[in-house]
Coordinates of C-alpha atoms in Angstrom, one line a residue:
M1 CA -87.3 26.1 4.2
R2 CA -84.7 25.1 6.7
F3 CA -81.9 27.6 7.7
A4 CA -79.3 25.3 6.1
D5 CA -81.2 25.5 2.8
E6 CA -81.5 29.3 3.1
L7 CA -77.8 29.6 3.8
K8 CA -77.0 27.4 0.8
H9 CA -79.0 29.7 -1.5
A10 CA -77.8 32.9 0.2
V11 CA -74.1 32.1 0.1
T12 CA -73.2 30.1 -3.0
P13 CA -69.8 28.3 -3.3
R14 CA -68.8 31.1 -5.7
A15 CA -69.7 33.8 -3.2
A16 CA -67.9 31.9 -0.4
L17 CA -64.7 31.8 -2.5
L18 CA -65.0 35.5 -3.3
V19 CA -65.5 36.3 0.4
I20 CA -62.3 34.3 1.2
G21 CA -60.5 36.2 -1.5
C22 CA -61.8 39.5 0.0
L23 CA -60.4 38.4 3.4
A24 CA -57.1 37.6 1.8
L25 CA -56.9 41.0 0.2
Q26 CA -57.7 42.7 3.5
L27 CA -55.0 40.8 5.3
L28 CA -52.5 41.6 2.5
F29 CA -53.5 45.2 2.6
I30 CA -52.7 45.4 6.4
T31 CA -49.5 43.5 6.0
S32 CA -48.2 45.6 3.1
Y33 CA -49.1 49.0 4.5
V34 CA -48.0 48.2 8.1
G35 CA -44.9 46.3 6.9
A36 CA -43.8 49.1 4.6
L37 CA -44.6 52.2 6.8
H38 CA -44.5 51.2 10.4
H39 CA -40.8 51.7 11.0
P40 CA -39.1 53.9 8.3
K41 CA -35.4 53.4 8.4
P42 CA -33.0 55.3 6.1
R43 CA -30.6 53.2 4.1
D44 CA -28.2 54.3 1.4
I45 CA -29.6 57.8 0.9
K46 CA -27.4 59.2 -1.9
V47 CA -25.3 62.1 -0.7
A48 CA -22.4 64.0 -2.2
V49 CA -19.6 65.6 -0.3
V50 CA -17.8 68.7 -1.6
A51 CA -14.7 69.7 0.4
P52 CA -11.4 71.4 -0.2
G53 CA -8.3 69.3 -0.9
G54 CA -8.4 65.7 0.2
A55 CA -11.0 66.4 2.9
A56 CA -13.8 65.1 0.7
E57 CA -12.5 61.5 0.9
Q58 CA -12.2 61.8 4.6
F59 CA -15.7 63.0 5.2
T60 CA -17.1 60.5 2.7
G61 CA -15.5 57.7 4.6
Q62 CA -16.9 58.8 7.9
L63 CA -20.4 59.2 6.5
N64 CA -20.4 55.7 4.9
K65 CA -19.3 54.1 8.2
L66 CA -22.3 55.4 10.1
P67 CA -24.2 52.6 11.9
G68 CA -26.9 51.0 9.8
S69 CA -25.6 52.5 6.6
P70 CA -28.1 55.3 6.3
L71 CA -26.0 57.2 3.7
D72 CA -24.3 56.3 0.5
A73 CA -21.8 59.1 0.2
R74 CA -19.4 60.0 -2.6
P75 CA -17.2 63.0 -3.3
L76 CA -17.9 65.6 -6.0
A77 CA -15.7 68.2 -7.4
S78 CA -17.9 71.3 -7.0
E79 CA -21.1 72.7 -5.6
A80 CA -22.3 73.4 -9.1
A81 CA -21.9 69.7 -10.1
A82 CA -23.7 68.7 -6.9
R83 CA -26.6 71.0 -7.6
A84 CA -26.9 69.7 -11.1
E85 CA -27.0 66.1 -9.9
M86 CA -29.6 67.0 -7.2
L87 CA -31.8 68.7 -9.7
N88 CA -31.5 65.7 -11.9
R89 CA -32.5 63.5 -8.9
D90 CA -29.3 61.4 -9.1
I91 CA -28.4 62.3 -5.5
D92 CA -30.6 63.4 -2.6
A93 CA -28.4 65.9 -0.7
T94 CA -24.9 67.5 -0.7
L95 CA -22.6 68.3 2.2
L96 CA -20.6 71.5 1.5
V97 CA -17.6 71.4 3.9
N98 CA -16.4 74.9 4.8
P99 CA -13.7 75.7 2.2
R100 CA -12.0 78.2 4.5
G101 CA -11.2 75.5 7.1
G102 CA -13.9 76.6 9.6
K103 CA -16.3 74.3 11.3
D104 CA -19.5 75.7 9.8
D105 CA -20.8 73.5 7.0
T106 CA -23.8 73.5 4.8
L107 CA -26.2 70.7 3.7
L108 CA -28.1 71.2 0.5
V109 CA -31.4 69.4 0.5
A110 CA -34.5 69.2 -1.8
S111 CA -37.7 68.9 0.2
G112 CA -39.7 68.6 -3.1
Q113 CA -38.8 64.9 -3.1
G114 CA -40.4 64.3 0.3
G115 CA -40.4 66.1 3.6
S116 CA -39.8 62.9 5.6
E117 CA -36.5 62.2 3.9
T118 CA -35.4 65.9 4.3
R119 CA -36.1 65.7 8.0
V120 CA -34.1 62.5 8.4
L121 CA -31.2 64.0 6.6
E122 CA -31.2 67.1 8.8
Q123 CA -31.3 64.9 11.9
I124 CA -28.4 62.7 10.7
F125 CA -26.2 65.5 9.8
T126 CA -27.0 67.5 12.9
E127 CA -25.9 64.5 15.0
V128 CA -22.8 63.9 12.9
A129 CA -21.8 67.6 13.2
A130 CA -22.3 67.6 16.9
K131 CA -20.0 64.6 17.4
Q132 CA -17.3 66.3 15.3
Q133 CA -17.8 69.6 17.1
R134 CA -19.0 71.2 13.9
T135 CA -22.2 73.0 12.9
V136 CA -24.3 72.5 9.8
A137 CA -26.8 74.9 8.2
F138 CA -29.5 73.7 5.8
R139 CA -30.3 75.1 2.4
D140 CA -33.3 73.9 0.4
I141 CA -32.6 74.1 -3.4
A142 CA -35.9 72.5 -4.5
P143 CA -38.4 73.3 -1.8
A144 CA -41.9 71.9 -1.7
S145 CA -44.7 74.3 -2.3
A146 CA -46.1 76.0 0.7
Q147 CA -49.4 74.5 -0.3
D148 CA -47.9 71.0 -0.5
A149 CA -47.5 69.8 3.0
N150 CA -44.6 67.3 3.3
G151 CA -44.4 67.0 -0.4
L152 CA -47.3 64.5 -0.5
S153 CA -49.7 66.2 -3.0
S154 CA -48.0 64.5 -6.0
F155 CA -48.5 61.1 -4.3
Y156 CA -52.2 61.7 -3.5
L157 CA -52.8 63.0 -7.0
V158 CA -51.4 59.8 -8.4
V159 CA -53.5 57.7 -6.0
G160 CA -56.6 59.4 -7.2
W161 CA -55.7 58.7 -10.8
C162 CA -55.0 55.1 -10.1
V163 CA -58.3 54.7 -8.2
G164 CA -60.1 56.2 -11.2
G165 CA -58.3 53.9 -13.6
Y166 CA -59.3 50.6 -12.0
L167 CA -62.8 51.7 -11.0
C168 CA -63.6 52.9 -14.5
A169 CA -62.3 49.6 -16.0
A170 CA -64.3 47.6 -13.5
I171 CA -67.5 49.5 -14.3
L172 CA -67.0 49.1 -18.1
A173 CA -66.6 45.3 -17.7
I174 CA -69.3 44.4 -15.0
S175 CA -71.9 47.1 -15.4
A176 CA -75.6 45.9 -15.7
G177 CA -76.2 44.2 -19.0
A178 CA -72.6 44.1 -20.1
R179 CA -71.4 40.9 -21.7
P180 CA -67.9 39.5 -21.7
A181 CA -65.7 41.2 -24.2
N182 CA -65.3 40.0 -27.8
R183 CA -62.8 41.8 -30.0
K184 CA -65.1 44.6 -30.9
R185 CA -66.2 45.2 -27.3
A186 CA -62.6 45.1 -26.2
V187 CA -61.7 47.8 -28.7
I188 CA -64.7 49.9 -27.5
R189 CA -63.8 49.5 -23.8
L190 CA -60.2 50.4 -24.4
G191 CA -61.3 53.4 -26.4
M192 CA -63.6 54.5 -23.6
M193 CA -60.8 53.9 -21.1
A194 CA -58.5 56.2 -23.2
L195 CA -61.2 58.9 -23.4
Y196 CA -61.8 58.7 -19.6
A197 CA -58.0 58.8 -19.0
I198 CA -57.6 62.0 -21.0
V199 CA -60.5 63.7 -19.2
S200 CA -59.6 62.6 -15.7
G201 CA -55.9 63.3 -16.3
L202 CA -56.8 66.9 -17.2
L203 CA -59.2 67.4 -14.3
G204 CA -56.8 66.0 -11.8
A205 CA -54.0 68.3 -13.0
V206 CA -56.3 71.3 -12.9
I207 CA -57.4 70.6 -9.4
A208 CA -53.9 70.0 -8.0
G209 CA -52.4 72.9 -10.0
P210 CA -54.5 76.0 -10.8
I211 CA -57.4 75.4 -8.4
L212 CA -55.7 74.3 -5.2
G213 CA -52.2 75.5 -6.0
A214 CA -50.7 72.4 -4.4
L215 CA -48.3 71.5 -7.2
P216 CA -46.2 73.9 -9.3
G217 CA -44.7 73.0 -12.6
S218 CA -46.3 72.3 -16.0
M219 CA -50.0 71.6 -15.8
W220 CA -49.7 70.2 -19.3
G221 CA -47.0 67.8 -18.2
L222 CA -49.2 66.6 -15.3
W223 CA -52.1 66.2 -17.7
G224 CA -50.1 63.9 -19.9
L225 CA -48.8 62.0 -16.9
G226 CA -52.4 61.6 -15.5
A227 CA -53.8 60.4 -18.8
L228 CA -51.0 57.8 -19.1
T229 CA -51.3 56.6 -15.5
V230 CA -55.1 56.3 -15.6
F231 CA -55.0 54.4 -18.9
A232 CA -52.2 52.1 -17.7
V233 CA -54.1 51.1 -14.6
G234 CA -57.4 50.8 -16.5
A235 CA -55.8 48.6 -19.2
L236 CA -54.2 46.4 -16.6
T237 CA -57.6 45.9 -14.9
L238 CA -59.4 45.2 -18.2
A239 CA -56.7 42.6 -19.0
L240 CA -56.9 40.8 -15.7
Q241 CA -60.7 40.7 -16.0
G242 CA -60.4 39.3 -19.5
I243 CA -58.2 36.5 -18.2
V244 CA -59.9 35.6 -14.9
G245 CA -63.2 37.5 -14.9
V246 CA -64.4 39.4 -11.9
V247 CA -61.5 38.1 -9.8
G248 CA -59.3 40.3 -12.0
I249 CA -60.6 43.4 -10.1
G250 CA -59.2 41.9 -6.9
L251 CA -55.9 41.2 -8.7
A252 CA -55.7 44.8 -9.9
I253 CA -56.3 46.0 -6.4
L254 CA -53.5 43.6 -5.2
I255 CA -51.0 45.1 -7.7
I256 CA -52.0 48.8 -7.6
V257 CA -53.3 49.4 -4.1
I258 CA -51.7 46.7 -1.9
G259 CA -48.3 46.5 -3.7
G260 CA -48.1 49.8 -5.4
N261 CA -49.3 52.5 -3.0
P262 CA -47.1 51.8 0.0
S263 CA -44.0 51.3 -2.2
A264 CA -44.6 54.4 -4.3
G265 CA -42.4 56.7 -2.2
G266 CA -45.3 58.9 -1.0
A267 CA -45.2 59.0 2.7
F268 CA -41.6 57.8 2.8
P269 CA -39.3 57.9 -0.2
G270 CA -37.6 54.7 -1.4
P271 CA -34.4 55.0 0.7
M272 CA -36.6 54.9 3.8
L273 CA -38.6 51.8 2.8
P274 CA -37.8 48.1 3.6
G275 CA -36.0 46.3 0.9
F276 CA -39.0 44.5 -0.7
W277 CA -41.0 47.6 -1.1
R278 CA -38.0 49.7 -2.2
T279 CA -37.4 47.1 -5.0
I280 CA -40.9 46.8 -6.4
G281 CA -42.0 50.5 -6.1
P282 CA -40.3 51.9 -9.2
A283 CA -41.7 49.0 -11.4
L284 CA -45.4 49.6 -10.4
P285 CA -47.6 52.4 -11.8
P286 CA -48.0 54.3 -8.5
G287 CA -44.3 54.5 -7.9
A288 CA -43.4 55.4 -11.4
A289 CA -46.1 58.1 -11.6
T290 CA -45.2 59.6 -8.2
W291 CA -41.6 60.0 -9.3
V292 CA -42.6 61.7 -12.5
A293 CA -45.1 64.0 -10.8
R294 CA -42.5 65.2 -8.3
S295 CA -40.0 65.7 -11.1
I296 CA -42.5 67.8 -13.1
A297 CA -43.4 69.9 -10.0
Y298 CA -40.0 70.5 -8.5
F299 CA -37.1 69.2 -10.6
K300 CA -37.8 70.8 -14.1
G301 CA -39.1 67.5 -15.4
N302 CA -35.7 65.8 -15.1
N303 CA -35.0 62.1 -15.0
I304 CA -38.4 60.9 -16.0
T305 CA -37.7 58.7 -19.1
G306 CA -37.4 55.4 -17.1
P307 CA -40.6 55.9 -15.1
L308 CA -42.5 56.9 -18.2
L309 CA -41.3 53.8 -20.0
V310 CA -42.6 51.8 -17.0
L311 CA -46.1 53.3 -17.3
S312 CA -46.1 52.9 -21.1
A313 CA -45.2 49.2 -20.7
W314 CA -48.1 48.6 -18.3
A315 CA -50.4 50.5 -20.7
V316 CA -49.3 48.6 -23.9
A317 CA -49.2 45.2 -22.1
G318 CA -52.6 45.8 -20.6
A319 CA -54.2 46.7 -23.9
A320 CA -52.5 43.8 -25.7
V321 CA -53.6 41.2 -23.2
T322 CA -57.1 42.6 -23.2
M323 CA -57.3 42.2 -27.0
I324 CA -55.7 38.7 -26.9
A325 CA -58.0 37.5 -24.2
A326 CA -61.0 38.8 -26.1
S327 CA -59.8 37.2 -29.3
L328 CA -59.2 33.8 -27.7
R329 CA -62.5 33.7 -25.9
R330 CA -65.2 31.5 -27.4
P331 CA -68.7 33.0 -27.0
S332 CA -71.5 30.9 -25.5
P333 CA -74.5 29.8 -27.6
E334 CA -76.7 32.4 -25.9
E335 CA -74.2 35.2 -26.7
V336 CA -74.1 34.1 -30.4
L337 CA -77.9 34.2 -30.5
L338 CA -77.9 37.7 -29.0
D339 CA -75.2 38.9 -31.3
T340 CA -77.0 37.7 -34.4
A341 CA -80.5 38.8 -33.4
P342 CA -82.0 41.8 -35.3
D343 CA -81.5 45.2 -33.7
D344 CA -84.6 45.8 -31.5
R345 CA -84.3 49.5 -31.9
A346 CA -84.3 49.2 -35.8
D347 CA -87.6 47.3 -36.1
G348 CA -89.3 48.8 -33.1
T349 CA -90.5 45.4 -31.9
G350 CA -88.5 45.3 -28.7
G351 CA -87.7 41.7 -27.8
A352 CA -90.5 40.3 -30.0
T353 CA -88.3 39.3 -32.9
L354 CA -86.0 37.2 -30.7
D355 CA -88.8 35.6 -28.8
T356 CA -90.7 34.6 -32.0
G357 CA -87.5 33.1 -33.5
S358 CA -86.9 31.1 -30.3
R359 CA -90.4 29.7 -30.3
A360 CA -90.0 28.6 -33.8

């Protein structure tokens, strides 16, 4: 056989298209990660200013006029109000101007939301204070765990859950001998996905919490988050496979890995990401889950309703599309024959019953 014939049999047109798709995913991966993370630049980090008299407006105006608009500052009436908003994750930091008229100020930060943002805030306010011939001390009111370097453990935990979600869904749909889903198989696969999500969510929470001590906060809360995250990603993957077949796995990777991970606020929180990634991050499972994980670990579970609704929407939509795609799909004649054949295990004849019928 000539080489050209061997090549034709070795690389079919379908395989060639899949290879081209693989190359496209690879290039998109590089573009997304490098584009999002190569040059983090703070923009509109939410900051409060607490100062005596009318000084708050003056300091707020100065901070909002910094080159590049790194801060979005607004005045607040008291330190207590500022602390409450920080713990609710409505603002990221608070400048406490010395109430006695001195030049020694304090910046309240929360490193639990990400060490990179905290370092940037400290750098910005150190430079501003030096220009104004003032000093600033830093006080961390929601510090990251000593076992959670740079506050990244929540992000890596979510990444692990997401990987498990789409890999499990892919295995359920393309494992050896598996046929495309009809309604019954779709229900079974979604049920298996839910069971896997519950188990993997618990094990991930146990590893990150009690075993490694990386994340404080409620282990039960992390378990629930993990189960919802895994199921949402798995249901999405099953839905995409139900619509476009094996290509759906690539689309799931496009949404979760290429779009979701760099925009999740892991290495760099949202205010430090370029506009595109900052916009899509909260709407994708990795970003929503990372926000919730950090809130559970360091912010008393505050301000998580929106992200949980995002994850729930992906889970419900994925399950619904999976069922709809399975219901609309018309089985091939071979599948009908296999579905209506007697159960081999019941009569102990192996494949003999089906073979005899086909000969007849």
